[in-house]
């Protein structure tokens, strides 16, 4: 069986764009800011809250965050990624419950 990349075409295109931004513009900070802005506001707020920052820091522009605040966000995101990977492993499997009742063929003459 051939191994396939886990990246979607969108991820690959994003990687190529990132490389082009860095090579052509040389401005990594604007790339970071655009990625920060692409994250849903509620997710940024939740991460800021989990990093023991004010949840309003999630609404702020990336450039307004200090290096310490970014570091706290980074560490909390790393920790959260590990926890979520464990949740993904635990959430697999289980009994599949049927949403339909068992067929009762007493009156239609079909032998079940």
JSON list of C-alpha atoms in Angstrom, two decimals:
[
{"chain": "A", "resi": 1, "resn": "UNK", "atom": "CA", "xyz": [0.00, 0.00, 0.00]},
{"chain": "A", "resi": 2, "resn": "UNK", "atom": "CA", "xyz": [1.43, 3.38, -0.93]},
{"chain": "A", "resi": 3, "resn": "UNK", "atom": "CA", "xyz": [1.77, 5.94, 1.82]},
{"chain": "A", "resi": 4, "resn": "UNK", "atom": "CA", "xyz": [-0.21, 9.10, 1.34]},
{"chain": "A", "resi": 5, "resn": "UNK", "atom": "CA", "xyz": [0.43, 12.54, 2.74]},
{"chain": "A", "resi": 6, "resn": "UNK", "atom": "CA", "xyz": [-1.79, 13.58, 5.63]},
{"chain": "A", "resi": 7, "resn": "UNK", "atom": "CA", "xyz": [-1.84, 17.16, 4.31]},
{"chain": "A", "resi": 8, "resn": "UNK", "atom": "CA", "xyz": [-4.81, 18.39, 2.37]},
{"chain": "A", "resi": 9, "resn": "UNK", "atom": "CA", "xyz": [-4.32, 20.41, -0.83]},
{"chain": "A", "resi": 10, "resn": "UNK", "atom": "CA", "xyz": [-5.28, 23.53, 1.14]},
{"chain": "A", "resi": 11, "resn": "UNK", "atom": "CA", "xyz": [-2.49, 22.86, 3.67]},
{"chain": "A", "resi": 12, "resn": "UNK", "atom": "CA", "xyz": [0.02, 22.35, 0.89]},
{"chain": "A", "resi": 13, "resn": "UNK", "atom": "CA", "xyz": [-1.07, 25.54, -0.84]},
{"chain": "A", "resi": 14, "resn": "UNK", "atom": "CA", "xyz": [-0.82, 27.41, 2.46]},
{"chain": "A", "resi": 15, "resn": "UNK", "atom": "CA", "xyz": [2.73, 26.07, 2.93]},
{"chain": "A", "resi": 16, "resn": "UNK", "atom": "CA", "xyz": [3.70, 27.30, -0.53]},
{"chain": "A", "resi": 17, "resn": "UNK", "atom": "CA", "xyz": [2.19, 30.72, 0.17]},
{"chain": "A", "resi": 18, "resn": "UNK", "atom": "CA", "xyz": [4.02, 30.91, 3.47]},
{"chain": "A", "resi": 19, "resn": "UNK", "atom": "CA", "xyz": [7.30, 30.13, 1.75]},
{"chain": "A", "resi": 20, "resn": "UNK", "atom": "CA", "xyz": [6.61, 32.78, -0.91]},
{"chain": "A", "resi": 21, "resn": "UNK", "atom": "CA", "xyz": [5.82, 35.40, 1.74]},
{"chain": "A", "resi": 22, "resn": "UNK", "atom": "CA", "xyz": [9.02, 34.68, 3.64]},
{"chain": "A", "resi": 23, "resn": "UNK", "atom": "CA", "xyz": [11.25, 34.52, 0.57]},
{"chain": "A", "resi": 24, "resn": "UNK", "atom": "CA", "xyz": [9.79, 37.47, -1.30]},
{"chain": "A", "resi": 25, "resn": "UNK", "atom": "CA", "xyz": [8.72, 39.77, 1.47]},
{"chain": "A", "resi": 26, "resn": "UNK", "atom": "CA", "xyz": [10.95, 38.56, 4.27]},
{"chain": "A", "resi": 27, "resn": "UNK", "atom": "CA", "xyz": [8.26, 39.64, 6.73]},
{"chain": "A", "resi": 28, "resn": "UNK", "atom": "CA", "xyz": [7.50, 36.73, 9.03]},
{"chain": "A", "resi": 29, "resn": "UNK", "atom": "CA", "xyz": [5.58, 38.94, 11.46]},
{"chain": "A", "resi": 30, "resn": "UNK", "atom": "CA", "xyz": [2.89, 39.80, 8.91]},
{"chain": "A", "resi": 31, "resn": "UNK", "atom": "CA", "xyz": [2.54, 36.10, 8.12]},
{"chain": "A", "resi": 32, "resn": "UNK", "atom": "CA", "xyz": [2.10, 35.33, 11.82]},
{"chain": "A", "resi": 33, "resn": "UNK", "atom": "CA", "xyz": [-0.45, 38.14, 12.12]},
{"chain": "A", "resi": 34, "resn": "UNK", "atom": "CA", "xyz": [-2.46, 36.86, 9.15]},
{"chain": "A", "resi": 35, "resn": "UNK", "atom": "CA", "xyz": [-2.53, 33.37, 10.67]},
{"chain": "A", "resi": 36, "resn": "UNK", "atom": "CA", "xyz": [-3.57, 34.82, 14.06]},
{"chain": "A", "resi": 37, "resn": "UNK", "atom": "CA", "xyz": [-6.42, 36.67, 12.37]},
{"chain": "A", "resi": 38, "resn": "UNK", "atom": "CA", "xyz": [-7.53, 33.50, 10.56]},
{"chain": "A", "resi": 39, "resn": "UNK", "atom": "CA", "xyz": [-8.23, 31.79, 13.91]},
{"chain": "A", "resi": 40, "resn": "UNK", "atom": "CA", "xyz": [-11.82, 32.16, 15.10]},
{"chain": "A", "resi": 41, "resn": "UNK", "atom": "CA", "xyz": [-12.19, 34.88, 17.73]},
{"chain": "A", "resi": 42, "resn": "UNK", "atom": "CA", "xyz": [-13.78, 32.51, 20.25]},
{"chain": "A", "resi": 43, "resn": "UNK", "atom": "CA", "xyz": [-10.83, 30.13, 19.90]},
{"chain": "A", "resi": 44, "resn": "UNK", "atom": "CA", "xyz": [-8.32, 32.94, 20.43]},
{"chain": "A", "resi": 45, "resn": "UNK", "atom": "CA", "xyz": [-10.27, 34.10, 23.51]},
{"chain": "A", "resi": 46, "resn": "UNK", "atom": "CA", "xyz": [-10.41, 30.56, 24.91]},
{"chain": "A", "resi": 47, "resn": "UNK", "atom": "CA", "xyz": [-6.68, 30.07, 24.43]},
{"chain": "A", "resi": 48, "resn": "UNK", "atom": "CA", "xyz": [-5.89, 33.43, 26.05]},
{"chain": "A", "resi": 49, "resn": "UNK", "atom": "CA", "xyz": [-8.11, 32.53, 29.00]},
{"chain": "A", "resi": 50, "resn": "UNK", "atom": "CA", "xyz": [-6.47, 29.11, 29.34]},
{"chain": "A", "resi": 51, "resn": "UNK", "atom": "CA", "xyz": [-3.04, 30.77, 29.31]},
{"chain": "A", "resi": 52, "resn": "UNK", "atom": "CA", "xyz": [-4.11, 32.88, 32.33]},
{"chain": "A", "resi": 53, "resn": "UNK", "atom": "CA", "xyz": [-4.32, 36.04, 30.26]},
{"chain": "A", "resi": 54, "resn": "UNK", "atom": "CA", "xyz": [-7.31, 38.31, 29.96]},
{"chain": "A", "resi": 55, "resn": "UNK", "atom": "CA", "xyz": [-9.71, 36.76, 27.47]},
{"chain": "A", "resi": 56, "resn": "UNK", "atom": "CA", "xyz": [-9.78, 40.14, 25.72]},
{"chain": "A", "resi": 57, "resn": "UNK", "atom": "CA", "xyz": [-6.18, 39.43, 24.66]},
{"chain": "A", "resi": 58, "resn": "UNK", "atom": "CA", "xyz": [-7.71, 37.03, 22.17]},
{"chain": "A", "resi": 59, "resn": "UNK", "atom": "CA", "xyz": [-9.42, 39.99, 20.51]},
{"chain": "A", "resi": 60, "resn": "UNK", "atom": "CA", "xyz": [-6.18, 41.98, 20.28]},
{"chain": "A", "resi": 61, "resn": "UNK", "atom": "CA", "xyz": [-3.93, 42.23, 17.27]},
{"chain": "A", "resi": 62, "resn": "UNK", "atom": "CA", "xyz": [-0.93, 39.93, 17.41]},
{"chain": "A", "resi": 63, "resn": "UNK", "atom": "CA", "xyz": [1.49, 42.87, 17.33]},
{"chain": "A", "resi": 64, "resn": "UNK", "atom": "CA", "xyz": [-0.03, 44.22, 20.55]},
{"chain": "A", "resi": 65, "resn": "UNK", "atom": "CA", "xyz": [0.92, 41.07, 22.49]},
{"chain": "A", "resi": 66, "resn": "UNK", "atom": "CA", "xyz": [4.23, 41.06, 24.36]},
{"chain": "A", "resi": 67, "resn": "UNK", "atom": "CA", "xyz": [6.80, 38.30, 23.99]},
{"chain": "A", "resi": 68, "resn": "UNK", "atom": "CA", "xyz": [5.80, 36.94, 27.41]},
{"chain": "A", "resi": 69, "resn": "UNK", "atom": "CA", "xyz": [2.12, 36.82, 26.43]},
{"chain": "A", "resi": 70, "resn": "UNK", "atom": "CA", "xyz": [2.96, 35.09, 23.15]},
{"chain": "A", "resi": 71, "resn": "UNK", "atom": "CA", "xyz": [5.11, 32.62, 25.03]},
{"chain": "A", "resi": 72, "resn": "UNK", "atom": "CA", "xyz": [2.26, 31.83, 27.42]},
{"chain": "A", "resi": 73, "resn": "UNK", "atom": "CA", "xyz": [-0.08, 31.31, 24.45]},
{"chain": "A", "resi": 74, "resn": "UNK", "atom": "CA", "xyz": [2.51, 29.08, 22.77]},
{"chain": "A", "resi": 75, "resn": "UNK", "atom": "CA", "xyz": [3.01, 26.88, 25.85]},
{"chain": "A", "resi": 76, "resn": "UNK", "atom": "CA", "xyz": [-0.72, 26.57, 26.47]},
{"chain": "A", "resi": 77, "resn": "UNK", "atom": "CA", "xyz": [-1.37, 25.69, 22.81]},
{"chain": "A", "resi": 78, "resn": "UNK", "atom": "CA", "xyz": [1.31, 22.96, 22.99]},
{"chain": "A", "resi": 79, "resn": "UNK", "atom": "CA", "xyz": [-0.26, 21.53, 26.15]},
{"chain": "A", "resi": 80, "resn": "UNK", "atom": "CA", "xyz": [-3.73, 21.68, 24.62]},
{"chain": "A", "resi": 81, "resn": "UNK", "atom": "CA", "xyz": [-2.59, 19.90, 21.46]},
{"chain": "A", "resi": 82, "resn": "UNK", "atom": "CA", "xyz": [-1.32, 17.01, 23.58]},
{"chain": "A", "resi": 83, "resn": "UNK", "atom": "CA", "xyz": [-4.57, 16.80, 25.51]},
{"chain": "A", "resi": 84, "resn": "UNK", "atom": "CA", "xyz": [-6.69, 16.95, 22.35]},
{"chain": "A", "resi": 85, "resn": "UNK", "atom": "CA", "xyz": [-4.64, 14.16, 20.76]},
{"chain": "A", "resi": 86, "resn": "UNK", "atom": "CA", "xyz": [-5.43, 12.02, 23.79]},
{"chain": "A", "resi": 87, "resn": "UNK", "atom": "CA", "xyz": [-9.12, 12.94, 23.50]},
{"chain": "A", "resi": 88, "resn": "UNK", "atom": "CA", "xyz": [-9.07, 11.84, 19.85]},
{"chain": "A", "resi": 89, "resn": "UNK", "atom": "CA", "xyz": [-7.65, 8.46, 20.84]},
{"chain": "A", "resi": 90, "resn": "UNK", "atom": "CA", "xyz": [-10.20, 7.99, 23.63]},
{"chain": "A", "resi": 91, "resn": "UNK", "atom": "CA", "xyz": [-13.19, 9.14, 21.57]},
{"chain": "A", "resi": 92, "resn": "UNK", "atom": "CA", "xyz": [-12.84, 6.33, 19.03]},
{"chain": "A", "resi": 93, "resn": "UNK", "atom": "CA", "xyz": [-14.86, 3.15, 19.24]},
{"chain": "A", "resi": 94, "resn": "UNK", "atom": "CA", "xyz": [-17.77, 2.42, 21.51]},
{"chain": "A", "resi": 95, "resn": "UNK", "atom": "CA", "xyz": [-21.05, 0.69, 20.93]},
{"chain": "A", "resi": 96, "resn": "UNK", "atom": "CA", "xyz": [-23.12, 1.91, 18.02]},
{"chain": "A", "resi": 97, "resn": "UNK", "atom": "CA", "xyz": [-26.68, 2.32, 19.23]},
{"chain": "A", "resi": 98, "resn": "UNK", "atom": "CA", "xyz": [-29.38, 1.89, 16.62]},
{"chain": "A", "resi": 99, "resn": "UNK", "atom": "CA", "xyz": [-31.78, 4.79, 16.34]},
{"chain": "A", "resi": 100, "resn": "UNK", "atom": "CA", "xyz": [-34.48, 2.52, 14.91]},
{"chain": "A", "resi": 101, "resn": "UNK", "atom": "CA", "xyz": [-36.45, -0.03, 16.96]},
{"chain": "A", "resi": 102, "resn": "UNK", "atom": "CA", "xyz": [-36.19, -3.69, 16.04]},
{"chain": "A", "resi": 103, "resn": "UNK", "atom": "CA", "xyz": [-38.62, -4.73, 13.34]},
{"chain": "A", "resi": 104, "resn": "UNK", "atom": "CA", "xyz": [-41.67, -6.55, 14.68]},
{"chain": "A", "resi": 105, "resn": "UNK", "atom": "CA", "xyz": [-43.05, -8.82, 11.97]},
{"chain": "A", "resi": 106, "resn": "UNK", "atom": "CA", "xyz": [-45.84, -10.45, 14.00]},
{"chain": "A", "resi": 107, "resn": "UNK", "atom": "CA", "xyz": [-48.70, -9.06, 11.92]},
{"chain": "A", "resi": 108, "resn": "UNK", "atom": "CA", "xyz": [-47.23, -8.97, 8.38]},
{"chain": "A", "resi": 109, "resn": "UNK", "atom": "CA", "xyz": [-46.37, -12.68, 8.11]},
{"chain": "A", "resi": 110, "resn": "UNK", "atom": "CA", "xyz": [-42.65, -12.17, 7.48]},
{"chain": "A", "resi": 111, "resn": "UNK", "atom": "CA", "xyz": [-40.49, -14.58, 9.43]},
{"chain": "A", "resi": 112, "resn": "UNK", "atom": "CA", "xyz": [-37.62, -12.71, 11.03]}
]
